[in-house]
XYZ file of C-alpha atoms in Angstrom:
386
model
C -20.787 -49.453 22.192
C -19.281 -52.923 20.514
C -21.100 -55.557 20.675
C -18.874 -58.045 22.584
C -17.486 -58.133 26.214
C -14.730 -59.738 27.105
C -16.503 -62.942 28.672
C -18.312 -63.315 25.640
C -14.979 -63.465 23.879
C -13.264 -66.042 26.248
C -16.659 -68.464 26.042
C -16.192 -68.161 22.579
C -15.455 -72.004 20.624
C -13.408 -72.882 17.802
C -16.015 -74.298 15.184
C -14.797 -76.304 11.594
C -14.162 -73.584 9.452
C -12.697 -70.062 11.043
C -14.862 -67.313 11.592
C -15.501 -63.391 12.221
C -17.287 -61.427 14.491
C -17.984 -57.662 13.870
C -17.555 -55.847 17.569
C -18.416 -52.172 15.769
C -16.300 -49.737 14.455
C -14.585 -51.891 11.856
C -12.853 -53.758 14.679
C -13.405 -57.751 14.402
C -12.658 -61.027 15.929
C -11.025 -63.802 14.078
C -12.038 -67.158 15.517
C -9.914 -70.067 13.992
C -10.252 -73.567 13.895
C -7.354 -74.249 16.011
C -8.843 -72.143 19.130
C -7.088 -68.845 18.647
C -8.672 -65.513 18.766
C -7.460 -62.489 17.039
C -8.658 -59.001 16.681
C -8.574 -57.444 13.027
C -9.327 -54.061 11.814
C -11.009 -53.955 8.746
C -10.130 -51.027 6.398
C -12.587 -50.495 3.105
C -10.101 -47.797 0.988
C -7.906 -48.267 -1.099
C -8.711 -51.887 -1.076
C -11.068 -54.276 1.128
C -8.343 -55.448 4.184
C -7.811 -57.018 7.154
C -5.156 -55.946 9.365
C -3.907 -58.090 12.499
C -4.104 -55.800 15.931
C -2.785 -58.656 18.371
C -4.320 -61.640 19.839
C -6.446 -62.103 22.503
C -6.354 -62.175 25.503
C -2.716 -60.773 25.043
C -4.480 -58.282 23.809
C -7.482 -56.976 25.620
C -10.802 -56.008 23.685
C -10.272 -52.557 25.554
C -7.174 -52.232 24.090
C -8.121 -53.083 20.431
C -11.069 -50.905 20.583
C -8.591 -47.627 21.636
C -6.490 -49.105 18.469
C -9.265 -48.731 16.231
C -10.108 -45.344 17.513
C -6.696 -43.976 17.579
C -6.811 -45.226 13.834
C -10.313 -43.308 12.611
C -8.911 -40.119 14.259
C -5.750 -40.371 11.891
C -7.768 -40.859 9.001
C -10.100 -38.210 9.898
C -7.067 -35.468 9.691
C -5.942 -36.173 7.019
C -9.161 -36.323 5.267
C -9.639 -32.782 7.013
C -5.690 -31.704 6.099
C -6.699 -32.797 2.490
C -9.811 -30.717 2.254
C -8.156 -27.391 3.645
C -5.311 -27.942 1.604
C -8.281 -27.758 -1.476
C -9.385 -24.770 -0.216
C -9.201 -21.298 -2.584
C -7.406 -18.786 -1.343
C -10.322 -16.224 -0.980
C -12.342 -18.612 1.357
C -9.045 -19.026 3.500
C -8.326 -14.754 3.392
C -12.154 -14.079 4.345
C -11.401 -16.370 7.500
C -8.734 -14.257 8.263
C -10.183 -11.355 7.713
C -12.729 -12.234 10.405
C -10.531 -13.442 12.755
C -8.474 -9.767 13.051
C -11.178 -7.563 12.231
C -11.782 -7.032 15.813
C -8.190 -5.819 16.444
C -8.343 -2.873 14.177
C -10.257 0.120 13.555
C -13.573 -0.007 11.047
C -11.386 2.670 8.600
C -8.326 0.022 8.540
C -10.570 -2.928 8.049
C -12.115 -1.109 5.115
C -8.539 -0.664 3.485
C -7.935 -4.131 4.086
C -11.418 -5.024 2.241
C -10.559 -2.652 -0.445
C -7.240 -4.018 -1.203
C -8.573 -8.022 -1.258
C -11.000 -7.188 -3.564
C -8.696 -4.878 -5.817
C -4.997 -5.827 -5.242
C -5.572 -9.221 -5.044
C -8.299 -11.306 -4.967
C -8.623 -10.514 -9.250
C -5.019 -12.411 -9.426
C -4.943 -15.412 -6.971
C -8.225 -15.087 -5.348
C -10.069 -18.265 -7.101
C -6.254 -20.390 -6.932
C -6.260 -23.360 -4.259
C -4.270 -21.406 -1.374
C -1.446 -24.563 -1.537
C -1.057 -24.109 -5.231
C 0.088 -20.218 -5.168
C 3.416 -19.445 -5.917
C 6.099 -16.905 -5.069
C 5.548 -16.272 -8.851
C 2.248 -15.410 -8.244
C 2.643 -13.062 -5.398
C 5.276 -11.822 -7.627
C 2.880 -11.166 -10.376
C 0.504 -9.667 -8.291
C 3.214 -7.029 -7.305
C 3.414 -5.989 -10.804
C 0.240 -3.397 -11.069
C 0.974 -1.841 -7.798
C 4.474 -1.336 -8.666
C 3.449 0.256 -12.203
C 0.904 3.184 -10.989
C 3.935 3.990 -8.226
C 2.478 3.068 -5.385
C 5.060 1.277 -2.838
C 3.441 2.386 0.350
C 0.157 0.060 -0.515
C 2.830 -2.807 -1.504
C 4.244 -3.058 1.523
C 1.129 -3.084 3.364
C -0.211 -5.745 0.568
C 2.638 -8.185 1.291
C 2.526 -7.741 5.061
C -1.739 -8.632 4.807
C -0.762 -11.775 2.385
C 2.606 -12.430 4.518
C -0.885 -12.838 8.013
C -2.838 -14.935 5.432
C -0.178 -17.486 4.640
C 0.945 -17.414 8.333
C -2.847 -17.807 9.090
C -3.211 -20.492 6.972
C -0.135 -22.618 8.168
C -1.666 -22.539 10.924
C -4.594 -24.157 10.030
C -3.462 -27.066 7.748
C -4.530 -25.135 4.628
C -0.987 -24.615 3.108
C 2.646 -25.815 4.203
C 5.011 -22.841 3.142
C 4.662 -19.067 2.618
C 5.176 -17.760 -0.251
C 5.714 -14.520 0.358
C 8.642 -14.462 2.085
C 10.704 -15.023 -1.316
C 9.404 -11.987 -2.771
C 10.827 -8.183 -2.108
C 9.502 -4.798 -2.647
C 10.711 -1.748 -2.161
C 10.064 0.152 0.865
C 9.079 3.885 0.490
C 11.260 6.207 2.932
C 9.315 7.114 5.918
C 8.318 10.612 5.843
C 7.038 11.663 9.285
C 4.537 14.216 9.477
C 6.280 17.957 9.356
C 5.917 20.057 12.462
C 5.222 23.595 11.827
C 7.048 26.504 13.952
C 5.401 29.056 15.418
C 5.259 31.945 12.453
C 4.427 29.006 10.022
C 1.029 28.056 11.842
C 0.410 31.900 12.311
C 0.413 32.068 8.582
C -1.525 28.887 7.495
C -4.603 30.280 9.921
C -4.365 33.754 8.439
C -4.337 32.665 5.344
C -7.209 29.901 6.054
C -9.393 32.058 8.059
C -9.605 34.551 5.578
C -10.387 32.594 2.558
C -13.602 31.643 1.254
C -13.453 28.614 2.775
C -17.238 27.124 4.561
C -16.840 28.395 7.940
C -17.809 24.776 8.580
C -14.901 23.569 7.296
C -12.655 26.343 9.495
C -14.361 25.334 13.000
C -13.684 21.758 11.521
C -9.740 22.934 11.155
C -9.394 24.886 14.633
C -11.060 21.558 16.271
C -8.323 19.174 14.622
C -5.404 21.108 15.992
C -7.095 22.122 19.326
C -7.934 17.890 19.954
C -4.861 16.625 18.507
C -6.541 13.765 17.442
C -6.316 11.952 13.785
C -8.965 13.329 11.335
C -11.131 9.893 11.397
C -10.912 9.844 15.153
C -12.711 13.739 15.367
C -14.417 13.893 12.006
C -16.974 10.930 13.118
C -17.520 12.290 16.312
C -21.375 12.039 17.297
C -22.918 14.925 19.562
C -23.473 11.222 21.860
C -20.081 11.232 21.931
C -19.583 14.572 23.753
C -20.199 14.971 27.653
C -20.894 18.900 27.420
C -21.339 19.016 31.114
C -17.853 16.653 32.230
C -16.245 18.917 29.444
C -14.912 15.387 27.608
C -14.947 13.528 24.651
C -14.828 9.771 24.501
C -13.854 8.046 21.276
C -14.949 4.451 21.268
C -12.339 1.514 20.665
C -13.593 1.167 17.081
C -12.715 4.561 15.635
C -9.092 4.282 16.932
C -6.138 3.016 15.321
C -5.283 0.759 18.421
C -8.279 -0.021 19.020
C -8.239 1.257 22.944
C -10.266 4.075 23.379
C -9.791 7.593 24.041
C -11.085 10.248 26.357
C -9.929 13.649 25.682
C -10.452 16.910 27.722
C -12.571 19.486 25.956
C -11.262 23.253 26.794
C -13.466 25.719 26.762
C -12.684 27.119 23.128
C -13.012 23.159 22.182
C -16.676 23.500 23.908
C -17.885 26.643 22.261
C -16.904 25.441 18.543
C -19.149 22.016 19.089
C -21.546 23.838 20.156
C -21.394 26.468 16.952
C -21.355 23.540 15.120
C -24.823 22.809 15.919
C -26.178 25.549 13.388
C -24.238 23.373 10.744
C -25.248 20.082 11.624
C -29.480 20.429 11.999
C -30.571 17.240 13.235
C -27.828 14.996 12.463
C -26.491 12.720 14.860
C -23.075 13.624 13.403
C -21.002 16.692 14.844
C -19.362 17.002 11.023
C -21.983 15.694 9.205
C -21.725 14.992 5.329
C -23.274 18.399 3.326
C -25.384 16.107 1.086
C -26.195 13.249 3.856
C -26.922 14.468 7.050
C -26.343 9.722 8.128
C -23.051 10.048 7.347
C -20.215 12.039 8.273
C -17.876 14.464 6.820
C -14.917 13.707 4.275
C -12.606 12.991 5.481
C -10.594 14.698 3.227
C -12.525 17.722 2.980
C -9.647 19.558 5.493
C -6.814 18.345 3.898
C -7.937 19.943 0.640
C -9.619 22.737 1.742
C -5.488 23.738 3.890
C -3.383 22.283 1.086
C -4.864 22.898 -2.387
C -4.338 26.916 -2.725
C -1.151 26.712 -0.700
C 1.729 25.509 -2.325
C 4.215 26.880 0.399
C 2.901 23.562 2.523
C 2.957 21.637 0.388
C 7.033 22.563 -0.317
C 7.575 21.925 3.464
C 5.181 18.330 3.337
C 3.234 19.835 5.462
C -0.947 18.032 5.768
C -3.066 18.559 8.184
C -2.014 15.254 10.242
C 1.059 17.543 10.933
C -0.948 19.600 13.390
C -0.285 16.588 16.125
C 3.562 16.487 15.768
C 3.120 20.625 15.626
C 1.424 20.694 18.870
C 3.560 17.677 20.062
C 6.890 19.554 19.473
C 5.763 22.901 20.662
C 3.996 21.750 24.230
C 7.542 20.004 24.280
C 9.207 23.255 24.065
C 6.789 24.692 26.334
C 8.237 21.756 29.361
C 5.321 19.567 29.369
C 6.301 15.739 30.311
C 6.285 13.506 27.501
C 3.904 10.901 29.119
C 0.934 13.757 29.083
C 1.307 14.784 25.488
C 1.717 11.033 24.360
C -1.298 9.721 26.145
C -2.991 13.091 24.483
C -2.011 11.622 20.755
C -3.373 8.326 22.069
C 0.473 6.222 21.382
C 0.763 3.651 22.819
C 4.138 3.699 25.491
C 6.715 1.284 24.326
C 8.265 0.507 27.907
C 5.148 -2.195 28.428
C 6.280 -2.305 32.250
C 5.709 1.633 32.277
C 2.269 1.300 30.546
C 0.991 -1.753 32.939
C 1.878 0.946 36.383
C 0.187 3.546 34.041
C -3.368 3.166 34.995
C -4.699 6.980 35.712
C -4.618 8.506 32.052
C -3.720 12.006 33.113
C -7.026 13.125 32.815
C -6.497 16.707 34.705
C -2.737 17.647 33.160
C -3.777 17.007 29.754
C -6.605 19.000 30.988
C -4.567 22.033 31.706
C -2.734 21.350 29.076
C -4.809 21.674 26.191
C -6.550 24.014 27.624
C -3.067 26.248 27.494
C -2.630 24.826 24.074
C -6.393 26.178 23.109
C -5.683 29.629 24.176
C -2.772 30.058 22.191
C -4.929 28.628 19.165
C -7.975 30.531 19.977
C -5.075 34.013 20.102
C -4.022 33.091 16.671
C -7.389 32.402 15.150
C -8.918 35.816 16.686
C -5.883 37.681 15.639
C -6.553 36.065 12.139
C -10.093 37.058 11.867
C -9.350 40.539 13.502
C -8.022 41.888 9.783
């Protein structure tokens, strides 16, 4: 609180020489000789100053106090705007990074980490965010353009592209500096459905091979589930309702981070349950073969289908084709599209649609995959009958 009220102020007299009064604040009053009273505001930087507000009682002490205020808070943001705009651009990227981690999946926030620390943090990481050019970004471009790999460019210039955007936002830097900079953009190669004699021969082929018999329950479970290998590969027996016949997939393992509750058919039951022999006491269904904490590779299928078969590889084909196999072919078979969408977990794009969409189709995708599983579990037992 100042120091004077108002009725102090008009009681005030004139004396022989003028004179100040400090209120608080840096706000003062200037009493002159002749009688007059006017409020100053004393500011310190650059230089040592008085500046006139008004004079009183034209101007009320209320009134010069808000004034004074009004005039800190100014100074305050851009003291504030000048220390963001000092800021490095790894302190300002690690605030981003914790203000979407929470919208994506733990397997997409560790790509993100990966590529700050490797694709560039080592090239702009310790520069003062403000300071970074499209030269820079440029620069940075360079390595990841050299070992031919334009997929992780475009997904590096879209995570700097939220950083600048990010950091606009927050006084740290006035322009981005990415949006001067192009790279190339791959052609989209969607995953290759296989028809029906094609998947007949992979799991002939597969089954018979000296392949872990871990690893081909671990294969029959990704195309029975239709799920994405991360999404079944870190499934936990906790995870499983053996009894409701379902498996629910928490927010954090999917790629939308909504999660999932698929239908378990009976074939789907009786592999996670001959899984058990595999997995000993691990919490994990698919647990690692040298770490019983951790789970699975997640890479252990694709290499295990694809390495000894160069006929898939000829038609693109990876395991993550299973879904748009099973996708197409339950299509052919006259199953509505909502059922086998909701089933791959995509999100609908008609947002009015998705709002009304509130029952997930528990029981059809029920029936579905259950139809789906016993045309797998005919192929697999036809495989293993040779």
């Amino acid at each position: 609180m100042g120091k004077l009220t108002a009725t102090q102020i008009k009681n005030l007299k004139s004396d022989k020489k003028d004179y100040r009064i400090h209120d608080g604040n840096g706000l003062y009053l200037l009493v002159r000789k002749t009688g007059t009273k006017t409020f100053l505001h004393r500011i310190r930087k650059p230089k040592d100053t008085f500046h006139k507000i008004g004079a009183f009682p034209a101007v009320s002490l209320a009134e010069a106090r808000s004034f004074v205020a009004a005039k800190q808070i100014r100074k305050d943001q851009v003291e504030s705007a000048i220390d963001r705009i000092d800021e490095k651009f790894r302190d300002v990227a690690e605030k981003w990074f914790d203000s979407i981690q929470a919208k994506y999946s733990d397997e997409h926030n560790r790509k993100i980490r990966v590529s700050l620390e490797n694709d560039i943090y080592p090239y702009i990481g310790n520069k003062h965010i403000a300071a970074v050019t499209s030269k820079d970004v440029y620069l940075l471009f360079r390595p990841l353009e050299e070992r031919g790999a334009p997929t992780m460019a475009v997904k590096v210039k879209g995570w700097l592209h939220s950083i600048f955007k990010y950091a606009i936002r927050n006084l740290n830097c006035e322009t981005d500096p990415t949006l001067s900079v192009d790279v190339v953009r791959p052609q989209i190669q969607h995953s290759v459905a296989l028809n029906d004699a094609q998947l007949k021969r992979l799991f002939n082929e597969f089954e018979n091979s000296t392949v872990q018999h871990r690893t081909k329950i671990a294969n029959r479970l990704l195309v029975l589930t239709m799920l994405r290998t991360a999404e079944l590969f870190k499934t936990k027996y906790s995870d499983i309702d053996f009894d409701k016949k379902i498996l629910v997939i928490g927010p954090e393992r999917m790629k939308r981070k909504i999660a999932h509750v698929v239908p378990l058919s009976d074939y789907a039951i009786e592999l996670f349950n001959e899984m058990r022999q595999y997995s000993g006491d691990s919490e994990y269904v698919f647990p690692h073969p040298r770490d019983k904490n951790k789970n699975m590779s997640l890479t252990t299928v694709y290499a295990a289908v694809l390495v000894t078969r160069p006929w898939l590889r000829d038609l693109k084909f990876s395991p993550h084709g299973y879904r748009a196999t099973s996708s197409t072919m339950l299509n052919q078979w006259g199953y509505r599209s909502d059922i086998i969408e909701k089933q791959l977990a995509h999100s609908s794009s008609d947002k009015v649609r998705g709002s009304y969409n509130h029952a997930d189709y528990l029981d059809e995708r029920r029936v579905m995959l259950q139809t789906w599983s016993d045309y797998i579990k005919d192929i697999v037992q036809e495989a293993t009958a040779k």
